[in-house]
C-alpha positions as semicolon CSV with decimal commas, in nm:
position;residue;x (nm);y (nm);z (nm)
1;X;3,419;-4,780;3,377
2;X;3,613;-4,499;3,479
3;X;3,756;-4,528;3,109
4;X;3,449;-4,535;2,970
5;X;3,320;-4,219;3,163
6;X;3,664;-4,001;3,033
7;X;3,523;-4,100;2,623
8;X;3,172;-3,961;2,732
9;X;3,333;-3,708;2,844
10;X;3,574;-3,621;2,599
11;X;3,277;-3,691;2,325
12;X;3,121;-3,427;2,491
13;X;3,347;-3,167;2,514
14;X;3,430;-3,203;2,126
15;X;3,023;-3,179;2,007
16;X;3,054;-2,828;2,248
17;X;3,331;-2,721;2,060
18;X;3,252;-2,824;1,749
19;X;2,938;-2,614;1,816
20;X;3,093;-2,340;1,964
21;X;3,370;-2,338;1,615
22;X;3,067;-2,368;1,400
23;X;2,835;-2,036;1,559
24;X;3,179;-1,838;1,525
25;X;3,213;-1,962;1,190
26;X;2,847;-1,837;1,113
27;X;2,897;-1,544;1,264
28;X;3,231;-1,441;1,063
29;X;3,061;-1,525;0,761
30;X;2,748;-1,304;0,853
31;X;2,987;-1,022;0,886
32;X;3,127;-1,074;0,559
33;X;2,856;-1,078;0,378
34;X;2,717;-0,752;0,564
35;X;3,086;-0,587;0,456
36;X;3,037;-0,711;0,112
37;X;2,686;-0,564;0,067
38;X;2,794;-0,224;0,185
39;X;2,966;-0,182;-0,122
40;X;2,879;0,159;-0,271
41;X;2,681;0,121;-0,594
42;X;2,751;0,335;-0,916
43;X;2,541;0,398;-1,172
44;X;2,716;0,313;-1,530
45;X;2,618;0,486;-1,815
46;X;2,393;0,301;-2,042
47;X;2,218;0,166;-1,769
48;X;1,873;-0,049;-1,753
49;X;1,671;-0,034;-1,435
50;X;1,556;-0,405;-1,400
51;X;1,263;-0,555;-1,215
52;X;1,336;-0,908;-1,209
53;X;1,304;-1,216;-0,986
54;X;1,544;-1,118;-0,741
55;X;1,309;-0,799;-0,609
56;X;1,026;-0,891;-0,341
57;X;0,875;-0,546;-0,291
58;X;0,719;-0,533;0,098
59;X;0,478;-0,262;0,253
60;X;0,670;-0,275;0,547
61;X;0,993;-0,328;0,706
62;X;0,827;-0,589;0,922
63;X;0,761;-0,853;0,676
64;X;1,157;-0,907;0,555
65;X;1,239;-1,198;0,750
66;X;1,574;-1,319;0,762
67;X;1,608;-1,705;0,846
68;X;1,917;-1,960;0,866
69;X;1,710;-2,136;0,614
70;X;1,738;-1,850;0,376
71;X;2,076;-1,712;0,406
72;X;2,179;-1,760;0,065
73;X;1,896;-1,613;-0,077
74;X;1,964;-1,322;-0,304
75;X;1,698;-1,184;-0,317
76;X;1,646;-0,808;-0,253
77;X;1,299;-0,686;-0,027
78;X;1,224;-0,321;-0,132
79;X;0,988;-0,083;0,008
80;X;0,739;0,002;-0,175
81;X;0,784;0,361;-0,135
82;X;1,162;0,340;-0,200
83;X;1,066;0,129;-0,514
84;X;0,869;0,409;-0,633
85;X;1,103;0,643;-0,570
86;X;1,357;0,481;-0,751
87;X;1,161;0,460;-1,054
88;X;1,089;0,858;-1,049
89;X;1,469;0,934;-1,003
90;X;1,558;0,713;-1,299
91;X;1,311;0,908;-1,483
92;X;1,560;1,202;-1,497
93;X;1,863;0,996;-1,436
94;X;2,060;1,035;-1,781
95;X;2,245;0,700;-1,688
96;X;1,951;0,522;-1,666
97;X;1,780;0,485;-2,031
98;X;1,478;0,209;-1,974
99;X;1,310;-0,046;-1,779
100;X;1,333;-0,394;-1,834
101;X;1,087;-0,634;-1,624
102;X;1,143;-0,965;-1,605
103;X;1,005;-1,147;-1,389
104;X;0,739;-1,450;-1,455
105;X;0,642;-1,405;-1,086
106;X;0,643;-1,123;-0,880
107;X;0,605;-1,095;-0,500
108;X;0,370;-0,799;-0,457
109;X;0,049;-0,703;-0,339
110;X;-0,240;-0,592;-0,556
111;X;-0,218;-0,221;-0,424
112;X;0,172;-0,251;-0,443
113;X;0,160;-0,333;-0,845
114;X;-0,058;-0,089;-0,898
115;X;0,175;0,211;-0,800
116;X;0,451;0,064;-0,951
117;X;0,215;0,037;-1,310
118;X;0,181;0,422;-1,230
119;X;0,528;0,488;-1,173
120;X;0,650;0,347;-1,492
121;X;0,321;0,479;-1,682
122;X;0,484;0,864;-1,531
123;X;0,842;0,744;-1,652
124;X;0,724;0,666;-2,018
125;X;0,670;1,049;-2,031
126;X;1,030;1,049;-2,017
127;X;1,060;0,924;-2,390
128;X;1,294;0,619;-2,231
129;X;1,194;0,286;-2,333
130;X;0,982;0,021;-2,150
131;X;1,015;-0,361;-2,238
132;X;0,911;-0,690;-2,101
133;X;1,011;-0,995;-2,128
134;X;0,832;-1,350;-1,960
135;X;0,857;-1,696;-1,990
136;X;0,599;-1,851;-1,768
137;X;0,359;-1,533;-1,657
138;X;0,190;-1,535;-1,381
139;X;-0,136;-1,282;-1,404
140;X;-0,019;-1,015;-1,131
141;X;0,299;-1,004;-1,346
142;X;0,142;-0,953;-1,657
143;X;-0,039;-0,701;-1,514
144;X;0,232;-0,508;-1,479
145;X;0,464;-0,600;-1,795
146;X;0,175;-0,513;-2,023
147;X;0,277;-0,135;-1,922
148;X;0,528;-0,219;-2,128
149;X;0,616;-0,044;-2,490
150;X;0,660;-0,400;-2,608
151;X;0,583;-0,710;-2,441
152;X;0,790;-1,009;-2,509
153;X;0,724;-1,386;-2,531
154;X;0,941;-1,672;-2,521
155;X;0,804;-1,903;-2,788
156;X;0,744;-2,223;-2,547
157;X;0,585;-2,015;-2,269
158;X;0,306;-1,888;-2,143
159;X;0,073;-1,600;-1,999
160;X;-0,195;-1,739;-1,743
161;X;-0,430;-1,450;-1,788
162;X;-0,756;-1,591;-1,609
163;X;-0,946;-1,339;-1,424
164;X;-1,031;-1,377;-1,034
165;X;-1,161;-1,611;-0,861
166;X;-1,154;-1,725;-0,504
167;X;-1,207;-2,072;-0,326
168;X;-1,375;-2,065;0,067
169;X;-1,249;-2,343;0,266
170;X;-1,509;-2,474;0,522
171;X;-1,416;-2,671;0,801
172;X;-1,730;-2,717;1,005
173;X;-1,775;-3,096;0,913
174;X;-1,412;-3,171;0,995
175;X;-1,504;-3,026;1,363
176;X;-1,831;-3,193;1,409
177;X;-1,649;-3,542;1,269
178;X;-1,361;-3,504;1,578
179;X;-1,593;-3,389;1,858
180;X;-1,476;-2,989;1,798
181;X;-1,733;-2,750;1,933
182;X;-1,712;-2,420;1,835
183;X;-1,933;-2,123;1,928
184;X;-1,958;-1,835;1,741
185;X;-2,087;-1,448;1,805
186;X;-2,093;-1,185;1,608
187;X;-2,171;-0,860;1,487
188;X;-2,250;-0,865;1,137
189;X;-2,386;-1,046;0,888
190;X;-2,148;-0,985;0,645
191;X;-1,845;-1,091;0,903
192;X;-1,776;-1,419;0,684
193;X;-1,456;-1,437;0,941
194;X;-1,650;-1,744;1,118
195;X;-1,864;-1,941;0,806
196;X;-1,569;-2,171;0,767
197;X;-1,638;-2,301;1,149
198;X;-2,017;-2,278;1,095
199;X;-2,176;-2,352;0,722
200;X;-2,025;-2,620;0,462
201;X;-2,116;-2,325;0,166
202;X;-2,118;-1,989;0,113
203;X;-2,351;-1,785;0,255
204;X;-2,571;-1,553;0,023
205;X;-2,431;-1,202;0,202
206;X;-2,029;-1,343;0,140
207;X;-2,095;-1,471;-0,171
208;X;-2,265;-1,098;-0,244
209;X;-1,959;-0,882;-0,098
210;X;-1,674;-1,160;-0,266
211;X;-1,877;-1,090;-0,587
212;X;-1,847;-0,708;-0,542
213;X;-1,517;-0,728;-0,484
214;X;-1,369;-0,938;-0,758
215;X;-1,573;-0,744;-0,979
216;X;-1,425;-0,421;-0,843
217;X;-1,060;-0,535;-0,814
218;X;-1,098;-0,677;-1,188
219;X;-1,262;-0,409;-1,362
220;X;-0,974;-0,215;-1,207
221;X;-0,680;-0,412;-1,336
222;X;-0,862;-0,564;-1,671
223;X;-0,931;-0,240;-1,805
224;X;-0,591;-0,055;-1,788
225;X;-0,419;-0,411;-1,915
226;X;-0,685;-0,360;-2,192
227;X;-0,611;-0,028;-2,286
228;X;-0,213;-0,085;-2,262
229;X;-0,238;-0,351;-2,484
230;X;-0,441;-0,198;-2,739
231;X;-0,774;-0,444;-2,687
232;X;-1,146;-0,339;-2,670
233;X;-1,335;-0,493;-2,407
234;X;-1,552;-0,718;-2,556
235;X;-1,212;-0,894;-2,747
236;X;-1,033;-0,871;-2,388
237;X;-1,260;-1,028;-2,252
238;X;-1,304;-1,300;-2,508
239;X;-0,934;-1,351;-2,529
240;X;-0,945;-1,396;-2,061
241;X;-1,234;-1,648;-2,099
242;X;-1,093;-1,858;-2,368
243;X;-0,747;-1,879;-2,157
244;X;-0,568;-1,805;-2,527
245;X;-0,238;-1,627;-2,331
246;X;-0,211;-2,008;-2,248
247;X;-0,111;-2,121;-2,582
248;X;0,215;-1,877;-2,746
249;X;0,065;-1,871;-3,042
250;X;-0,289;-1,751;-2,941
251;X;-0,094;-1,500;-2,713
252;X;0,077;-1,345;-3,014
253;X;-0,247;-1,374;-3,244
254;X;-0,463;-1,170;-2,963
255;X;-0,198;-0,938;-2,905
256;X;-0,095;-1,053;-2,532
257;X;0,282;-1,026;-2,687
258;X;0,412;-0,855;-2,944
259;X;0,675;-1,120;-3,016
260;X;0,813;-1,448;-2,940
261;X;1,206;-1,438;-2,911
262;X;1,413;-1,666;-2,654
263;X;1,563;-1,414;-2,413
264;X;1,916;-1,425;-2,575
265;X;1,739;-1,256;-2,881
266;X;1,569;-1,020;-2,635
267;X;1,871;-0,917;-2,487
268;X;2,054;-0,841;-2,798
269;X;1,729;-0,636;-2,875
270;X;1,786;-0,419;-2,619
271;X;2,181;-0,400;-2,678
272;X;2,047;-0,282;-3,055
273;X;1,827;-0,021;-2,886
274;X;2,139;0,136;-2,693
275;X;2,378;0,143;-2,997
276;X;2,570;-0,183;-2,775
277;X;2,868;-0,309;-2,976
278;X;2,848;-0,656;-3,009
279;X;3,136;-0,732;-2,743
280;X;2,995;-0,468;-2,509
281;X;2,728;-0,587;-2,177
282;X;2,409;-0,454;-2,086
283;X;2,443;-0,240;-1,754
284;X;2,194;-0,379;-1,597
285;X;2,071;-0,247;-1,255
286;X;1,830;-0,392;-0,994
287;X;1,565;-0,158;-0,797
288;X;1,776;-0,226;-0,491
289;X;2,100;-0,178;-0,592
290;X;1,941;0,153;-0,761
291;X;1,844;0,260;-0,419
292;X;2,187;0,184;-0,278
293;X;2,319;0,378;-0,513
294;X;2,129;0,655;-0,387
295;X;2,007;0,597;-0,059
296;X;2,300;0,733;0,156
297;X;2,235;1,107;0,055
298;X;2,162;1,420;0,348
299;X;1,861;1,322;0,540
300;X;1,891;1,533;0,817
301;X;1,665;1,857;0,880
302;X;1,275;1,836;0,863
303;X;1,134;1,454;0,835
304;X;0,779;1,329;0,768
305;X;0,800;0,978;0,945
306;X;0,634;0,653;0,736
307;X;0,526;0,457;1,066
308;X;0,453;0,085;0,865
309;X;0,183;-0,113;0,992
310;X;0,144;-0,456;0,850
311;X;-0,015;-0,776;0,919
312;X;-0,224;-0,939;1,194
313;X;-0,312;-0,727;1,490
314;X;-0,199;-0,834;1,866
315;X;-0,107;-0,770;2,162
316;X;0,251;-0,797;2,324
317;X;0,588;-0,634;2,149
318;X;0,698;-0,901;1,875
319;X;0,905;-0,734;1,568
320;X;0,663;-0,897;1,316
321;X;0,305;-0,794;1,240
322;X;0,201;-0,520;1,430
323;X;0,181;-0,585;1,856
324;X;0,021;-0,309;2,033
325;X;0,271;-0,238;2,281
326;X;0,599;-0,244;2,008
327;X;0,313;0,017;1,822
328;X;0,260;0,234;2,114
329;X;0,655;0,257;2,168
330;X;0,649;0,382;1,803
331;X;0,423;0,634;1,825
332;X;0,529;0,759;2,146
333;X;0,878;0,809;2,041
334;X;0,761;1,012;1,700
335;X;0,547;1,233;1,906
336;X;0,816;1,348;2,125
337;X;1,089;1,322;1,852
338;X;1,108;1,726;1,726
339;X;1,217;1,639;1,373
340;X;0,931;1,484;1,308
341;X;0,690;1,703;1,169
342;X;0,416;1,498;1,016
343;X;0,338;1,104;1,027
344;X;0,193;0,854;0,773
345;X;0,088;0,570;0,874
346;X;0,095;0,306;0,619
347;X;-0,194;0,058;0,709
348;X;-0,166;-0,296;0,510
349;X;-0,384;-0,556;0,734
350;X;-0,692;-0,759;0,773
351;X;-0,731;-0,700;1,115
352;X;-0,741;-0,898;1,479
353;X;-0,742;-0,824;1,852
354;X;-0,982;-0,556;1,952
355;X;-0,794;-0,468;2,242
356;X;-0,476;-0,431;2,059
357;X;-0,648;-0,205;1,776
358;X;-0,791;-0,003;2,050
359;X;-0,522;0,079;2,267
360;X;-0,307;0,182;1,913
361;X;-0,583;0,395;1,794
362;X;-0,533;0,587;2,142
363;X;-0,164;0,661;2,142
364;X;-0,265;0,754;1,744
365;X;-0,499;1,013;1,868
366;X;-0,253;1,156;2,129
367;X;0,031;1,183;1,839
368;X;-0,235;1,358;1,633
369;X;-0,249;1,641;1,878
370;X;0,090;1,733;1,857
371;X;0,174;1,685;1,458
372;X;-0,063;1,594;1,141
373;X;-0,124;1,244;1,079
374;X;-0,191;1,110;0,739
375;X;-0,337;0,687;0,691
376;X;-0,234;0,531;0,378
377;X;-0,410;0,228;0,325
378;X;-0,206;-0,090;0,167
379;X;-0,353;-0,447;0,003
380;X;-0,540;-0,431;0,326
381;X;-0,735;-0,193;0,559
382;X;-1,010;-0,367;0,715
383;X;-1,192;-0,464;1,062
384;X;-0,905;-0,389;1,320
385;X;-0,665;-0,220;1,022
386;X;-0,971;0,005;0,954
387;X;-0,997;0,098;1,339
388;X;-0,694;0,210;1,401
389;X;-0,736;0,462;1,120
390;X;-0,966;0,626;1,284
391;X;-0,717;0,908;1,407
392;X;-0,601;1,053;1,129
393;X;-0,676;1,409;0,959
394;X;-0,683;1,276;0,615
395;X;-0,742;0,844;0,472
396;X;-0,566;0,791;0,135
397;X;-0,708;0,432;-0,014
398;X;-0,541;0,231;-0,324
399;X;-0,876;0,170;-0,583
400;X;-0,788;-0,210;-0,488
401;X;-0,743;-0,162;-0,109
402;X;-0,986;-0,385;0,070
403;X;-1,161;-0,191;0,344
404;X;-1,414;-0,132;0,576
405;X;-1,517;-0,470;0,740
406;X;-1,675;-0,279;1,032
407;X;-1,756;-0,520;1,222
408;X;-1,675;-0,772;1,548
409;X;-1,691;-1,127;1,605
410;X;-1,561;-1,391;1,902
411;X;-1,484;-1,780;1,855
412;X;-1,488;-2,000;2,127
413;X;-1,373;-2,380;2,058
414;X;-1,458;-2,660;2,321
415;X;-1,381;-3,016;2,293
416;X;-1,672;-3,175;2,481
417;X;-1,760;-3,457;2,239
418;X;-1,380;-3,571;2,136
419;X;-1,289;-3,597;2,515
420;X;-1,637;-3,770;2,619
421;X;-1,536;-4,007;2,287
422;X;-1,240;-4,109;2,429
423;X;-1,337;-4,112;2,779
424;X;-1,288;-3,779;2,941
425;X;-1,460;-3,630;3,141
426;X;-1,459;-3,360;3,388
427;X;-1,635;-3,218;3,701
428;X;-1,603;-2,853;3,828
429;X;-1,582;-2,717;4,225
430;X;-1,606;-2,359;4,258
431;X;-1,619;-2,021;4,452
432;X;-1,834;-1,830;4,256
433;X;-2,156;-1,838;4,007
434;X;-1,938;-1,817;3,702
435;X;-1,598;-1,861;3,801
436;X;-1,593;-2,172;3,503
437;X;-1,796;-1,967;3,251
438;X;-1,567;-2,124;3,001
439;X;-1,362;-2,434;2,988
440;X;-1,175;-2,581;2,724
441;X;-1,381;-2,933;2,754
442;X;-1,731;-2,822;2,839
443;X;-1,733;-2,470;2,670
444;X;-1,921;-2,172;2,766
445;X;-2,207;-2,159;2,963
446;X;-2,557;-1,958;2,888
447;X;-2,410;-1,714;3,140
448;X;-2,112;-1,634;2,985
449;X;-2,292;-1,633;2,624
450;X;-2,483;-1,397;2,699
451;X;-2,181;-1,159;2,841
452;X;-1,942;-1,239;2,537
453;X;-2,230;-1,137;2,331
454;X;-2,255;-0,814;2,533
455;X;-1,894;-0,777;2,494
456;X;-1,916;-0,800;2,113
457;X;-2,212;-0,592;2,054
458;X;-2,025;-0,315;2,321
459;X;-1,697;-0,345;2,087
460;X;-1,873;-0,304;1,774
461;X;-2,083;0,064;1,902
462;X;-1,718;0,126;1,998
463;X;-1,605;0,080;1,675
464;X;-1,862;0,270;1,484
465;X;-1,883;0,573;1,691
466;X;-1,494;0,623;1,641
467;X;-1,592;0,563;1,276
468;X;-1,890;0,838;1,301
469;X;-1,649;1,086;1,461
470;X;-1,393;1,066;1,172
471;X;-1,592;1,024;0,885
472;X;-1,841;1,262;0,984
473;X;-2,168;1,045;0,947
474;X;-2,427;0,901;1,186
475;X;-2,421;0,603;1,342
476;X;-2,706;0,462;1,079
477;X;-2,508;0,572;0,830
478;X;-2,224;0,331;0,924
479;X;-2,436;0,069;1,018
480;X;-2,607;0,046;0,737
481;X;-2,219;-0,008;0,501
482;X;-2,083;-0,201;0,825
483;X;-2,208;-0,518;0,948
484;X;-1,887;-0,670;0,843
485;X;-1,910;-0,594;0,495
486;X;-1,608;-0,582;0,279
487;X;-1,571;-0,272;0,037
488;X;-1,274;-0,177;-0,288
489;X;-1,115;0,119;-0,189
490;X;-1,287;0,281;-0,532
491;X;-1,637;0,191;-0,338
492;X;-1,495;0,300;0,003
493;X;-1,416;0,636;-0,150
494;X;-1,764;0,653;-0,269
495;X;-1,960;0,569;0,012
496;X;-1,750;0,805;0,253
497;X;-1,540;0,540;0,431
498;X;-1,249;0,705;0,318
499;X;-1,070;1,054;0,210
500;X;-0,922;1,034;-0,138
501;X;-0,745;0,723;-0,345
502;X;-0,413;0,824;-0,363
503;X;-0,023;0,615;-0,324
504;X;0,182;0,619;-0,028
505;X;0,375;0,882;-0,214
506;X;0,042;1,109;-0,211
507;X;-0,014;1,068;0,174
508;X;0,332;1,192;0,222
509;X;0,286;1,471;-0,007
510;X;0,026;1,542;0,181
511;X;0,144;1,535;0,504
512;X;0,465;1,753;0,425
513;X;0,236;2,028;0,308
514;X;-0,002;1,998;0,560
515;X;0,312;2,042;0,831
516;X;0,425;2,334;0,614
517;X;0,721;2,180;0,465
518;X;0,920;2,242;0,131
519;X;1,244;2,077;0,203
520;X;1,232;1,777;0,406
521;X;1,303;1,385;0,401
522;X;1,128;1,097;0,496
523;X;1,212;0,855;0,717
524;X;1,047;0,473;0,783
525;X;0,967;0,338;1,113
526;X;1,007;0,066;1,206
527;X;1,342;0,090;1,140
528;X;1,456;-0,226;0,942
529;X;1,653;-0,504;1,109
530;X;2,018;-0,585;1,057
531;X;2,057;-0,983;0,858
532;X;2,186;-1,073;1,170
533;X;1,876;-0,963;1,390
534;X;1,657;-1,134;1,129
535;X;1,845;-1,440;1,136
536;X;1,824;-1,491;1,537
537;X;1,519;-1,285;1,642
538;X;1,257;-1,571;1,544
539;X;1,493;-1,869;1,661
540;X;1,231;-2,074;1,881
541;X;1,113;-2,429;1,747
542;X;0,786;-2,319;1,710
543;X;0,850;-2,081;1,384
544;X;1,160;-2,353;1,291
545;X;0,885;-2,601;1,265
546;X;0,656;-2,371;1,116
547;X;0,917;-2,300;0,803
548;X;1,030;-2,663;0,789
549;X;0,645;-2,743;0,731
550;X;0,602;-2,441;0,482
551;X;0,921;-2,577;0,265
552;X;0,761;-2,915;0,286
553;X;0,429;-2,863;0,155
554;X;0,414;-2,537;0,002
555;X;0,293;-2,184;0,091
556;X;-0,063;-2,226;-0,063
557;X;-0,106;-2,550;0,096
558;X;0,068;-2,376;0,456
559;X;-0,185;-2,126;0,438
560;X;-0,487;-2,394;0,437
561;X;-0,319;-2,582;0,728
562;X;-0,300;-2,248;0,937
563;X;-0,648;-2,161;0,877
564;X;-0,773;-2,500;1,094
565;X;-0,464;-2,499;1,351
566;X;-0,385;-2,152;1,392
567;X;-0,410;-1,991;1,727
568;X;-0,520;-1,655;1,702
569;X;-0,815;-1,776;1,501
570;X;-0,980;-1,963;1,753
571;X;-0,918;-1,750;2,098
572;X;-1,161;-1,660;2,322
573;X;-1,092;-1,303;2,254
574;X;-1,322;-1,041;2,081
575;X;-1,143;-0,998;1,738
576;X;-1,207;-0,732;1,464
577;X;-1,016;-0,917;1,153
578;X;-1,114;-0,969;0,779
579;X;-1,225;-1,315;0,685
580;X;-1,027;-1,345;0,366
581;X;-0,717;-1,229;0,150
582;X;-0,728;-1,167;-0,174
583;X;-0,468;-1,202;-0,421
584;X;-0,372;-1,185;-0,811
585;X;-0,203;-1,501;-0,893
């Protein structure tokens, strides 16, 4: 026995060790690769600045998420405003003598493509050359290789130019079949936030605003890919309908591509355009390693401060998203900080706690005392990421931004009939009238109904006076494009919900001039995380389940799942959050 206990024992002490070998090991090999990518970068003459696969362009330091399940990933996340940048500097850079892009997919937002379009639409002034080159095209990146000078085909692939469309999932059956109760209120018959828990269809005011706002969002893209590729819009539109970018051929007959070449015969295209000997390699360059190159110069004196806002809105101080009380850290430290001199806030989100979006818009209003502050709006400005816009001296929206969504909603889930089902029950003793207004097995009673609805309708006069102070308008005048209603930034501008459409770039333009500024440099907040931090700041099972699940069954698929099981969505909490997202596939 004793024997038996030492082998345990010894067992025991070798898995420990083995463990403790293996973190070191990780660790060493973290710091390697963090030496290796400090590298400097040079520029080589004859250079091509090339968007490819390897680029995910983010809104926001807070989306690049670094994971032990990722840690060979090459790719490189990019700001969108250093991406933009990059792409004016090459403009004038004599090393740099095109643009190649390359990439059958692209991970970007709608808003996001769209300044980088403009960008290299400005750099063709330059006289440099733009190509593309795709095998498989998605639509958003089509959208943006059709920019292109020439636009290049393999001759087995594809463009999937289809137009928008977008597919409500309703889950109000799938509650009522397992004994889910869910109770809804709600400001706002356009806040669709809550028809998947109550109807089994669309109802006619979503399917009005979705209409709008594909509509919008494709007239916007359809016509500049129209005029870049030479098409009037009845033949565009013929050539969309018919799906011909689907077959090479068709692609190259309706001018979708100017050619179909493997990309061997594309590269030595490009080697021809650059007087390449035949032994001599295309210098090509990445966006990111561009910005390497580059991205080490002076930035001390004067700053105007990019404070990045994007995703779901909550309380508490996670790194991801935006929490209110990481936020309010944020903005308290830029206010006091003396080299600040102006702030942009770069909004890119649908929305969520009311609480959260209220106690940010304060601190926003206290900063905007003491030093201008400029909004930017991103893919994404509405509900609770329209609120806490409502500081700032000047609103900037993308012509795709989805806005507005003024508007405030609470869901409630009880699970009365699946317990009684299976044979639970429950029976309540109490102090007060209504100290079990709510319980997770009988839900809420007429009581506390009646309250949350007060507490709803409350929130949303909260919400639209702050929007009547900023945007200068009545409170029927709010009302009457509120309700929950979805607007394009293009429509937002018209209707007054907004300032000006304009980049990122613009707002900080902007700002600097509004602060008085003609030399100055711009610095983001928050301030992006070391690979390590990424790797270990999520390490819980909860989000290691999450990504093993994601891997398994997809991210379109993921996203379905987390609309019936996710949290947030079903919290007995007043919420101001967009029902939908909208993206260019």
């Amino acid at each position: 026995m004793k024997s038996f206990f030492k082998n345990v024992l010894a067992n025991i002490v070798a898995i420990v060790l083995l463990c403790v070998v293996f973190f070191f090991f990780f660790i060493i090999m973290l710091v390697f690769s963090a030496m290796g990518s400090d590298k400097s970068v040079v520029v080589k003459k004859n250079s091509i600045l090339t968007i490819n696969l390897k680029t995910n362009i983010i809104d926001s330091p807070t989306e690049e998420q670094g994971s032990i399940f990722n840690i060979n990933d090459q790719n490189k996340s990019v700001l969108i405003y250093d991406a933009i940048e990059a792409i004016n500097k090459a403009k004038t850079d004599d090393n740099i003598k095109g643009i190649s892009i390359e990439a059958d997919e692209l991970s970007a937002g709608i808003t996001q493509i769209d300044d980088l379009r403009n960008a290299i639409q400005d750099f063709k002034k330059s006289g440099k050359f733009v190509y593309a080159y795709g095998n498989t095209v998605s639509q958003s990146s089509y959208y943006l290789g059709s920019v292109a000078d020439q636009y290049y085909l393999n001759p087995a692939g594809m463009i999937e130019l289809k137009g928008l469309a977008t597919e409500v999932a309703f889950f109000k059956d799938f509650a009522d079949k397992y004994g889910i109760g869910i109770q809804v209120i709600r400001h706002g018959k356009f806040k669709s936030a809550v028809e998947p828990f109550l109807r089994n269809d669309i109802s006619p005011e979503n399917k009005e605003q979705l209409s709008t706002l594909l509509n919008d969002i494709w007239k916007n893209t359809s016509s500049r890919i129209a005029v870049s590729r030479k098409m009037d819009t009845a033949q565009f539109r013929t050539v969309v309908d018919s799906l011909y970018g689907m077959i090479p051929e068709l692609g190259l007959k309706y001018k979708l591509a100017d050619k179909l070449i493997q990309k061997t015969e594309y590269d030595q295209l490009i080697k021809t355009k650059l007087s390449l000997k035949e032994n001599e390699k295309i210098n090509k360059i990445s966006l990111g390693k561009y910005i390497d190159s580059y991205s080490d110069d002076d930035k001390s004196g004067d700053k105007v401060a990019v404070l990045y806002a994007s995703g779901s809105i909550n309380g508490g101080d996670k790194y991801n998203d935006i929490h209110s009380e990481k936020y309010i850290k944020y903005i308290k430290d830029l206010q006091e900080n003396d080299k600040v001199k102006a702030v942009v806030f770069r909004i890119n989100s649908p929305g969520g706690s009311a609480n959260a979006s209220d106690e940010i818009l304060f601190e926003l209003q206290q900063l905007k005392k003491k030093k201008p502050l400029i909004v930017s709006f991103g893919d994404y400005a509405a509900s609770g990421g329209y609120y806490i816009a409502m500081a700032a001296d000047k609103i900037y929206s993308e012509p795709n931004t989805l806005t507005g969504s003024i508007g405030v909603f609470g869901v409630i889930p009880y699970y009365k009939d699946i317990a009684n089902k299976n044979g639970v029950r429950s029976d309540i003793v109490s102090t007060n009238a209504n100290s079990q207004y709510y319980s997770a097995l009988n839900g809420v009673t007429p009581y506390g109904v009646s309250l949350i609805t007060r507490s709803v309708e409350g929130t949303y006069k909260r919400f639209v006076h702050f929007v009547t102070q900023n945007r200068k308008q009545t409170f029927d005048q709010i009302d009457n494009v509120g309700g929950g209603r979805v607007w394009s930034g293009t429509r937002a501008k018209q209707i007054g919900l907004v300032d000006d459409l304009g980049t990122l770039n613009d707002a900080v333009k902007f700002a600097a001039q509004k602060a008085g500024l003609k030399s100055y440099s711009v610095s983001s907040y928050p301030k992006r995380m070391t690979p390590f931090e990424q790797i270990f700041q999520d390490l819980n099972e909860d989000d290691i389940s999450a990504r093993v699940i994601k891997n398994k069954i997809g991210k379109a698929n993921y996203e379905i799942l987390e609309q019936v099981v996710e949290e947030r969505k079903l919290q007995s909490e007043v919420k101001m959050e967009m029902p939908y997202q909208i993206k260019i596939n």
